[in-house]
Amino acid sequence: QAFKIETTPESRYLAQIGDSVSLTCSTTGCESPFFSWRTQIDSPLNGKVTNEGTTSTLTMNPVSFGNEHSYLCTATCESRKLEKGIQVEIYSFPKDPEIHLSGPLEAGKPITVKCSVADVYPFDRLEIDLLKGDHLMKSQEFLEDADRKSLETKSLEVTFTPVIEDIGKVLVCRAKLHIDEMDSVPTVRQAVKELQVY
């Protein structure tokens, strides 16, 4: 039987910061393989390796920025050597957005609406929309911060002057994070606030 290697998941793993992640590497066609794990750029593994027979598991708990790498599993059987990689990608989007108003609502008086999303990553895949009823007031993307590896609060602000007709309308803050580049459907979280004009 030919010496073969396979990994679970096959090529990439999408993990939320704080989760526990296990990458598994297994072989067929070899009784007692020797396993080793490394990252593509030889940075620390930031994980724990357990070997059992023809399977090796790398566990990272909890996952953080230090785990955003391509991990390579090498299996050696006598003089034969096989290698396979898994790309670990991370994100953070744990909370619904929050809507804050700069003061009490009064018809005819300008007010600033702020919509914030906390502990989010990666920012360059985040989009925040603020709607009043069905009307889009503002949409914002955060492409400029793509290189920073940190959890941050991102927000947008809109100033408008409420009118009597706004009573009973809702403000909707919709945050969309395109977590998976391969998946065109973003993960959406939203907050809703009813406008009550005094």
Coordinates of N, CA and C in Angstrom, one line a residue:
Q1 N 0.8 -1.2 0.0 CA 0.0 0.0 0.0 C 0.9 1.3 0.0
A2 N 0.5 2.2 -0.9 CA 1.3 3.4 -1.0 C 1.2 4.3 0.3
F3 N 2.3 5.0 0.6 CA 2.3 5.9 1.7 C 1.6 7.2 1.4
K4 N 0.6 7.5 2.1 CA -0.2 8.7 1.8 C -0.5 9.5 3.0
I5 N -0.7 10.8 2.8 CA -1.0 11.7 4.0 C -2.3 12.5 3.7
E6 N -3.0 12.7 4.7 CA -4.2 13.6 4.6 C -4.4 14.4 5.8
T7 N -5.1 15.5 5.7 CA -5.3 16.4 6.8 C -6.8 16.7 6.9
T8 N -7.2 17.0 8.2 CA -8.6 17.4 8.4 C -8.5 18.7 9.2
P9 N -9.1 19.8 8.8 CA -9.7 20.0 7.5 C -8.7 19.9 6.3
E10 N -9.2 19.8 5.1 CA -8.3 19.5 4.0 C -7.3 20.6 3.7
S11 N -7.7 21.9 3.6 CA -6.8 22.9 3.3 C -6.9 24.2 4.1
R12 N -8.1 24.5 4.6 CA -8.2 25.7 5.4 C -9.1 25.6 6.5
Y13 N -8.9 26.4 7.6 CA -9.8 26.4 8.8 C -10.1 27.8 9.1
L14 N -11.4 28.1 9.3 CA -11.8 29.4 9.6 C -12.2 29.4 11.1
A15 N -11.6 30.2 11.9 CA -11.8 30.1 13.4 C -12.1 31.5 14.0
Q16 N -13.0 31.5 14.9 CA -13.3 32.7 15.7 C -12.3 32.8 16.8
I17 N -11.7 34.0 17.0 CA -10.8 34.2 18.1 C -11.4 33.8 19.4
G18 N -10.6 33.0 20.2 CA -11.2 32.4 21.4 C -11.6 31.0 21.3
D19 N -11.9 30.5 20.1 CA -12.3 29.2 19.9 C -11.2 28.2 20.1
S20 N -11.5 26.9 20.2 CA -10.5 25.9 20.2 C -10.5 25.2 18.8
V21 N -9.3 25.0 18.3 CA -9.1 24.5 16.9 C -8.2 23.3 17.0
S22 N -8.6 22.2 16.3 CA -7.8 21.0 16.1 C -7.5 20.8 14.7
L23 N -6.3 20.6 14.3 CA -5.9 20.2 13.0 C -5.3 18.8 13.1
T24 N -5.8 17.9 12.2 CA -5.4 16.5 12.3 C -4.7 16.1 11.0
C25 N -3.6 15.3 11.2 CA -2.8 14.9 10.1 C -2.8 13.3 10.2
S26 N -3.1 12.6 9.2 CA -3.0 11.1 9.3 C -2.4 10.5 8.1
T27 N -1.9 9.3 8.3 CA -1.2 8.6 7.1 C -1.8 7.2 6.9
T28 N -1.7 6.7 5.7 CA -2.0 5.3 5.4 C -0.7 4.8 4.8
G29 N -0.6 3.5 4.9 CA 0.5 2.8 4.2 C 1.8 2.8 4.9
C30 N 1.8 3.1 6.2 CA 3.0 3.1 7.1 C 2.6 2.8 8.5
E31 N 3.3 1.8 9.1 CA 2.9 1.3 10.4 C 3.2 2.3 11.5
S32 N 4.4 2.9 11.5 CA 4.7 3.8 12.6 C 5.4 5.1 12.0
P33 N 4.6 6.0 11.5 CA 5.1 7.2 10.9 C 5.7 8.2 12.0
F34 N 6.6 9.0 11.6 CA 7.0 10.1 12.6 C 6.4 11.4 12.1
F35 N 5.8 12.1 13.0 CA 5.1 13.4 12.6 C 5.9 14.6 13.1
S36 N 5.8 15.7 12.3 CA 6.3 17.0 12.9 C 5.4 18.1 12.3
W37 N 5.2 19.1 13.1 CA 4.4 20.3 12.6 C 5.2 21.5 12.6
R38 N 5.0 22.4 11.7 CA 5.7 23.7 11.7 C 4.8 24.7 11.0
T39 N 5.1 26.0 11.2 CA 4.4 27.0 10.4 C 5.2 27.3 9.1
Q40 N 4.6 27.8 8.1 CA 5.3 28.1 6.9 C 6.4 29.1 7.1
I41 N 6.3 30.0 8.0 CA 7.4 31.0 8.3 C 8.1 30.7 9.5
D42 N 8.0 29.4 10.0 CA 8.8 29.0 11.2 C 8.6 29.8 12.4
S43 N 7.4 30.4 12.6 CA 7.1 31.1 13.9 C 6.6 30.0 14.9
P44 N 6.5 30.4 16.2 CA 6.0 29.3 17.1 C 4.7 28.7 16.7
L45 N 4.5 27.5 17.1 CA 3.3 26.8 16.8 C 2.1 27.3 17.6
N46 N 2.3 27.8 18.8 CA 1.3 28.3 19.7 C 0.2 27.2 19.8
G47 N 0.6 26.0 20.0 CA -0.4 24.9 20.1 C 0.3 23.7 20.7
K48 N -0.5 22.6 20.9 CA -0.1 21.4 21.6 C -0.2 20.2 20.6
V49 N 0.8 19.4 20.5 CA 0.7 18.3 19.5 C 0.6 17.0 20.3
T50 N -0.4 16.2 19.8 CA -0.5 14.8 20.4 C -0.5 13.8 19.2
N51 N 0.4 12.8 19.4 CA 0.5 11.8 18.4 C 0.0 10.5 18.9
E52 N -0.8 9.8 18.0 CA -1.3 8.5 18.4 C -1.3 7.6 17.1
G53 N -0.4 6.7 17.1 CA -0.4 5.8 16.0 C -0.1 6.5 14.7
T54 N -1.1 6.4 13.7 CA -0.9 7.0 12.4 C -1.6 8.4 12.3
T55 N -1.9 9.0 13.5 CA -2.6 10.3 13.5 C -1.8 11.3 14.4
S56 N -1.7 12.5 14.0 CA -1.1 13.6 14.8 C -2.1 14.7 14.8
T57 N -2.4 15.3 16.0 CA -3.3 16.4 16.2 C -2.6 17.6 16.8
L58 N -2.8 18.8 16.1 CA -2.3 20.0 16.7 C -3.5 20.8 17.2
T59 N -3.5 21.1 18.5 CA -4.7 21.8 19.1 C -4.2 23.2 19.6
M60 N -5.0 24.2 19.2 CA -4.7 25.5 19.6 C -5.9 26.0 20.3
N61 N -5.7 26.3 21.6 CA -6.9 26.7 22.5 C -6.4 27.7 23.5
P62 N -6.9 28.9 23.5 CA -7.8 29.5 22.5 C -6.9 30.0 21.3
V63 N -7.6 30.1 20.2 CA -7.0 30.7 19.0 C -6.9 32.2 19.1
S64 N -5.7 32.7 18.6 CA -5.6 34.2 18.6 C -4.8 34.6 17.4
F65 N -4.3 35.9 17.4 CA -3.6 36.4 16.2 C -2.4 35.5 15.9
G66 N -1.8 35.0 16.9 CA -0.5 34.2 16.7 C -0.8 32.9 16.0
N67 N -2.0 32.6 15.7 CA -2.3 31.3 15.0 C -2.7 31.5 13.5
E68 N -2.6 32.8 13.1 CA -3.0 33.0 11.7 C -1.9 32.7 10.7
H69 N -1.7 31.4 10.4 CA -0.6 30.9 9.6 C -1.1 29.8 8.7
S70 N -0.1 29.4 7.9 CA -0.3 28.1 7.2 C 0.6 27.1 8.0
Y71 N -0.1 26.0 8.5 CA 0.6 25.0 9.3 C 0.9 23.8 8.4
L72 N 2.1 23.3 8.5 CA 2.6 22.2 7.7 C 2.8 21.0 8.5
C73 N 2.2 19.9 8.1 CA 2.4 18.6 8.8 C 3.3 17.8 7.9
T74 N 4.4 17.3 8.5 CA 5.3 16.4 7.8 C 5.3 15.0 8.4
A75 N 5.1 14.1 7.6 CA 5.0 12.7 8.0 C 6.2 11.9 7.4
T76 N 7.0 11.2 8.2 CA 8.1 10.5 7.7 C 7.9 9.0 7.9
C77 N 8.2 8.2 6.9 CA 8.1 6.8 7.0 C 9.4 6.2 6.4
E78 N 10.3 5.7 7.3 CA 11.6 5.3 6.9 C 12.2 6.4 6.1
S79 N 12.5 6.2 4.8 CA 13.2 7.2 4.0 C 12.2 8.1 3.2
R80 N 10.9 7.8 3.4 CA 9.9 8.6 2.6 C 9.3 9.7 3.5
K81 N 9.1 10.9 2.8 CA 8.6 12.0 3.5 C 7.5 12.7 2.8
L82 N 6.4 13.0 3.5 CA 5.3 13.7 2.8 C 4.9 14.9 3.7
E83 N 4.4 15.9 3.0 CA 4.0 17.1 3.7 C 2.7 17.7 3.2
K84 N 1.9 18.2 4.1 CA 0.6 18.8 3.7 C 0.3 20.0 4.6
G85 N -0.3 21.0 4.0 CA -0.5 22.3 4.7 C -2.0 22.6 5.0
I86 N -2.3 23.3 6.1 CA -3.6 23.8 6.3 C -3.5 25.3 6.7
Q87 N -4.3 26.1 6.0 CA -4.2 27.5 6.3 C -5.3 27.9 7.4
V88 N -4.8 28.5 8.5 CA -5.7 28.9 9.5 C -6.0 30.4 9.4
E89 N -7.3 30.7 9.2 CA -7.7 32.1 9.1 C -8.6 32.4 10.3
I90 N -8.4 33.6 10.8 CA -9.2 34.0 12.0 C -10.0 35.2 11.8
Y91 N -11.1 35.3 12.6 CA -12.0 36.5 12.6 C -12.5 36.7 14.0
S92 N -13.1 37.8 14.2 CA -13.8 38.1 15.5 C -15.0 39.0 15.2
F93 N -16.2 38.5 15.6 CA -17.4 39.3 15.3 C -18.4 38.8 16.4
P94 N -18.1 39.0 17.7 CA -18.9 38.4 18.7 C -20.2 39.1 19.2
K95 N -20.3 40.3 18.8 CA -21.5 41.1 19.4 C -22.3 41.8 18.3
D96 N -23.5 42.1 18.7 CA -24.4 42.9 17.8 C -23.9 44.4 17.9
P97 N -24.1 45.2 16.9 CA -23.8 46.6 17.0 C -24.6 47.3 18.0
E98 N -24.2 48.5 18.3 CA -25.0 49.3 19.3 C -25.2 50.7 18.6
I99 N -26.4 51.2 18.9 CA -26.8 52.5 18.4 C -26.8 53.5 19.6
H100 N -26.1 54.6 19.4 CA -26.2 55.7 20.4 C -26.6 57.0 19.8
L101 N -27.4 57.7 20.5 CA -27.8 59.1 20.0 C -27.1 60.1 20.9
S102 N -26.8 61.3 20.3 CA -26.1 62.3 21.0 C -26.9 63.1 22.0
G103 N -28.2 62.9 22.0 CA -29.1 63.5 23.0 C -30.5 63.1 22.8
P104 N -31.5 63.7 23.5 CA -32.9 63.4 23.3 C -33.3 63.9 21.9
L105 N -34.2 63.1 21.3 CA -34.7 63.5 20.0 C -35.7 64.6 20.0
E106 N -35.5 65.7 19.3 CA -36.5 66.7 19.2 C -36.6 67.1 17.7
A107 N -37.9 67.2 17.3 CA -38.1 67.6 15.9 C -37.5 69.0 15.6
G108 N -36.7 69.0 14.5 CA -36.1 70.3 14.1 C -34.7 70.5 14.7
K109 N -34.3 69.7 15.6 CA -33.0 69.8 16.2 C -32.0 68.8 15.7
P110 N -30.9 69.1 15.1 CA -29.9 68.1 14.6 C -29.5 67.2 15.7
I111 N -29.3 65.9 15.3 CA -28.9 64.9 16.3 C -27.9 64.0 15.6
T112 N -26.9 63.5 16.3 CA -25.9 62.6 15.7 C -26.2 61.2 16.2
V113 N -26.3 60.3 15.2 CA -26.5 58.8 15.5 C -25.1 58.2 15.3
K114 N -24.7 57.4 16.3 CA -23.5 56.6 16.2 C -23.8 55.1 16.2
C115 N -23.2 54.4 15.3 CA -23.4 53.0 15.3 C -22.0 52.3 15.5
S116 N -21.9 51.5 16.5 CA -20.5 50.9 16.8 C -20.6 49.4 16.8
V117 N -19.5 48.8 16.3 CA -19.3 47.3 16.4 C -18.1 47.1 17.2
A118 N -18.2 46.3 18.2 CA -17.0 46.1 19.1 C -16.3 44.8 18.8
D119 N -15.0 44.8 19.1 CA -14.1 43.5 19.0 C -14.2 42.9 17.7
V120 N -14.0 43.6 16.6 CA -14.2 43.1 15.3 C -12.8 42.9 14.6
Y121 N -12.7 41.8 13.7 CA -11.5 41.6 13.0 C -11.9 40.5 11.9
P122 N -11.4 40.6 10.7 CA -10.5 41.7 10.1 C -11.4 42.8 9.6
F123 N -10.9 44.1 9.8 CA -11.7 45.3 9.5 C -11.9 45.5 8.0
D124 N -11.0 45.0 7.2 CA -11.1 45.3 5.8 C -12.2 44.5 5.1
R125 N -12.9 43.6 5.9 CA -14.0 42.9 5.4 C -15.3 43.3 6.1
L126 N -15.2 44.4 6.8 CA -16.4 44.9 7.5 C -17.1 46.0 6.8
E127 N -18.4 46.0 6.8 CA -19.2 47.1 6.2 C -20.3 47.4 7.2
I128 N -20.5 48.7 7.5 CA -21.6 49.1 8.4 C -22.6 50.0 7.6
D129 N -23.9 49.6 7.7 CA -24.9 50.4 7.1 C -25.8 51.0 8.2
L130 N -26.2 52.3 8.0 CA -27.2 52.8 8.9 C -28.4 53.2 8.1
L131 N -29.6 52.7 8.5 CA -30.8 53.0 7.8 C -31.8 53.7 8.7
K132 N -32.6 54.5 8.1 CA -33.8 55.1 8.8 C -35.0 54.5 8.0
G133 N -35.7 53.6 8.7 CA -36.7 52.9 7.9 C -36.1 52.1 6.8
D134 N -36.5 52.3 5.6 CA -35.9 51.6 4.4 C -34.8 52.5 3.8
H135 N -34.6 53.7 4.3 CA -33.7 54.6 3.6 C -32.3 54.5 4.2
L136 N -31.4 54.2 3.3 CA -29.9 54.1 3.7 C -29.4 55.5 3.9
M137 N -29.0 55.8 5.1 CA -28.4 57.1 5.5 C -26.9 57.1 5.2
K138 N -26.2 56.0 5.5 CA -24.8 56.0 5.3 C -24.3 54.5 5.3
S139 N -23.3 54.3 4.5 CA -22.6 53.0 4.4 C -21.1 53.2 4.5
Q140 N -20.4 52.4 5.3 CA -19.0 52.6 5.4 C -18.2 51.3 5.4
E141 N -17.1 51.4 4.7 CA -16.1 50.2 4.8 C -14.9 50.7 5.5
F142 N -14.0 49.7 5.9 CA -12.9 50.1 6.7 C -11.6 49.5 6.1
L143 N -11.4 49.7 4.8 CA -10.3 49.1 4.1 C -8.9 49.6 4.5
E144 N -8.8 50.8 5.1 CA -7.5 51.4 5.3 C -6.7 50.7 6.5
D145 N -7.4 49.9 7.3 CA -6.8 49.4 8.5 C -6.4 47.9 8.3
A146 N -6.3 47.4 7.1 CA -6.2 46.0 6.8 C -5.0 45.3 7.5
D147 N -3.9 46.1 7.7 CA -2.7 45.4 8.2 C -2.6 45.2 9.7
R148 N -3.5 45.9 10.5 CA -3.4 45.8 11.9 C -4.1 44.5 12.4
K149 N -3.3 43.8 13.3 CA -3.9 42.6 13.9 C -4.3 43.0 15.3
S150 N -5.5 43.4 15.5 CA -6.0 43.7 16.8 C -7.6 43.7 16.8
L151 N -8.2 43.6 17.9 CA -9.6 43.7 18.0 C -10.0 45.1 18.3
E152 N -10.8 45.7 17.4 CA -11.1 47.1 17.6 C -12.6 47.4 17.4
T153 N -13.0 48.5 17.9 CA -14.4 49.0 17.7 C -14.4 49.9 16.5
K154 N -15.3 49.6 15.6 CA -15.4 50.4 14.4 C -16.8 51.0 14.4
S155 N -16.9 52.3 14.0 CA -18.2 52.9 14.0 C -18.4 53.9 12.9
L156 N -19.7 54.2 12.7 CA -20.0 55.3 11.7 C -20.9 56.3 12.4
E157 N -20.9 57.5 11.9 CA -21.8 58.5 12.5 C -22.5 59.3 11.4
V158 N -23.8 59.6 11.7 CA -24.6 60.4 10.8 C -25.3 61.5 11.6
T159 N -25.3 62.7 11.1 CA -26.1 63.7 11.8 C -27.2 64.1 10.9
F160 N -28.4 64.1 11.5 CA -29.6 64.5 10.7 C -30.6 65.3 11.6
T161 N -31.5 65.9 11.0 CA -32.5 66.7 11.7 C -33.8 66.0 11.7
P162 N -34.3 65.4 12.8 CA -35.5 64.7 12.8 C -36.7 65.6 12.5
V163 N -37.7 65.0 11.8 CA -39.0 65.7 11.5 C -40.1 64.9 12.2
I164 N -41.3 65.5 12.3 CA -42.4 64.9 12.9 C -42.7 63.5 12.3
E165 N -42.5 63.4 10.9 CA -42.8 62.1 10.2 C -41.8 61.0 10.7
D166 N -40.8 61.4 11.3 CA -39.8 60.3 11.8 C -40.3 59.5 13.0
I167 N -41.3 60.1 13.7 CA -41.8 59.4 14.9 C -42.3 58.0 14.5
G168 N -41.8 57.0 15.3 CA -42.2 55.6 15.1 C -41.4 54.9 14.0
K169 N -40.5 55.6 13.3 CA -39.6 55.0 12.4 C -38.5 54.3 13.2
V170 N -37.8 53.4 12.5 CA -36.7 52.7 13.3 C -35.4 53.0 12.6
L171 N -34.4 53.2 13.4 CA -33.0 53.2 13.0 C -32.5 51.8 13.0
V172 N -31.9 51.4 11.9 CA -31.3 50.1 11.8 C -29.8 50.2 11.5
C173 N -29.0 49.6 12.4 CA -27.6 49.6 12.2 C -27.2 48.1 11.8
R174 N -26.7 48.0 10.6 CA -26.4 46.6 10.1 C -25.0 46.5 9.9
A175 N -24.3 45.5 10.5 CA -22.9 45.3 10.3 C -22.7 44.0 9.6
K176 N -22.0 44.0 8.5 CA -21.7 42.8 7.7 C -20.2 42.5 7.7
L177 N -19.9 41.3 8.1 CA -18.5 40.9 8.0 C -18.4 39.7 7.0
H178 N -17.6 40.0 6.0 CA -17.3 39.0 5.0 C -16.2 38.1 5.5
I179 N -16.6 37.2 6.4 CA -15.6 36.3 7.1 C -14.9 35.5 6.2
D180 N -15.6 34.9 5.2 CA -15.0 33.9 4.4 C -14.9 34.4 3.0
E181 N -13.7 34.6 2.5 CA -13.5 35.2 1.1 C -14.1 34.3 0.1
M182 N -14.2 33.0 0.4 CA -14.7 32.0 -0.6 C -16.2 32.0 -0.7
D183 N -16.8 32.6 0.4 CA -18.3 32.6 0.5 C -18.7 34.0 0.3
S184 N -19.6 34.2 -0.7 CA -20.0 35.6 -0.9 C -21.1 36.1 0.1
V185 N -21.6 35.2 0.9 CA -22.6 35.6 1.8 C -22.0 36.1 3.2
P186 N -22.1 37.4 3.5 CA -21.5 37.8 4.8 C -22.3 37.4 6.0
T187 N -21.6 37.4 7.1 CA -22.3 37.2 8.4 C -22.9 38.6 8.8
V188 N -24.1 38.7 9.2 CA -24.8 39.9 9.5 C -25.3 40.0 10.9
R189 N -25.0 41.1 11.6 CA -25.6 41.4 12.9 C -26.2 42.8 12.8
Q190 N -27.3 42.9 13.6 CA -27.9 44.3 13.5 C -28.5 44.7 14.8
A191 N -28.7 46.0 14.9 CA -29.4 46.6 16.1 C -30.4 47.5 15.5
V192 N -31.6 47.6 16.3 CA -32.7 48.4 15.9 C -33.1 49.3 17.0
K193 N -33.4 50.6 16.7 CA -33.8 51.5 17.7 C -35.0 52.3 17.2
E194 N -36.1 52.4 17.9 CA -37.3 53.1 17.5 C -37.1 54.6 17.8
L195 N -37.5 55.5 16.8 CA -37.3 56.9 17.0 C -38.6 57.4 17.7
Q196 N -38.3 58.0 18.9 CA -39.4 58.7 19.6 C -39.1 60.1 19.8
V197 N -39.8 61.0 19.1 CA -39.5 62.4 19.1 C -40.4 63.1 20.2
Y198 N -39.7 63.9 21.0 CA -40.5 64.6 22.1 C -40.8 66.0 21.7

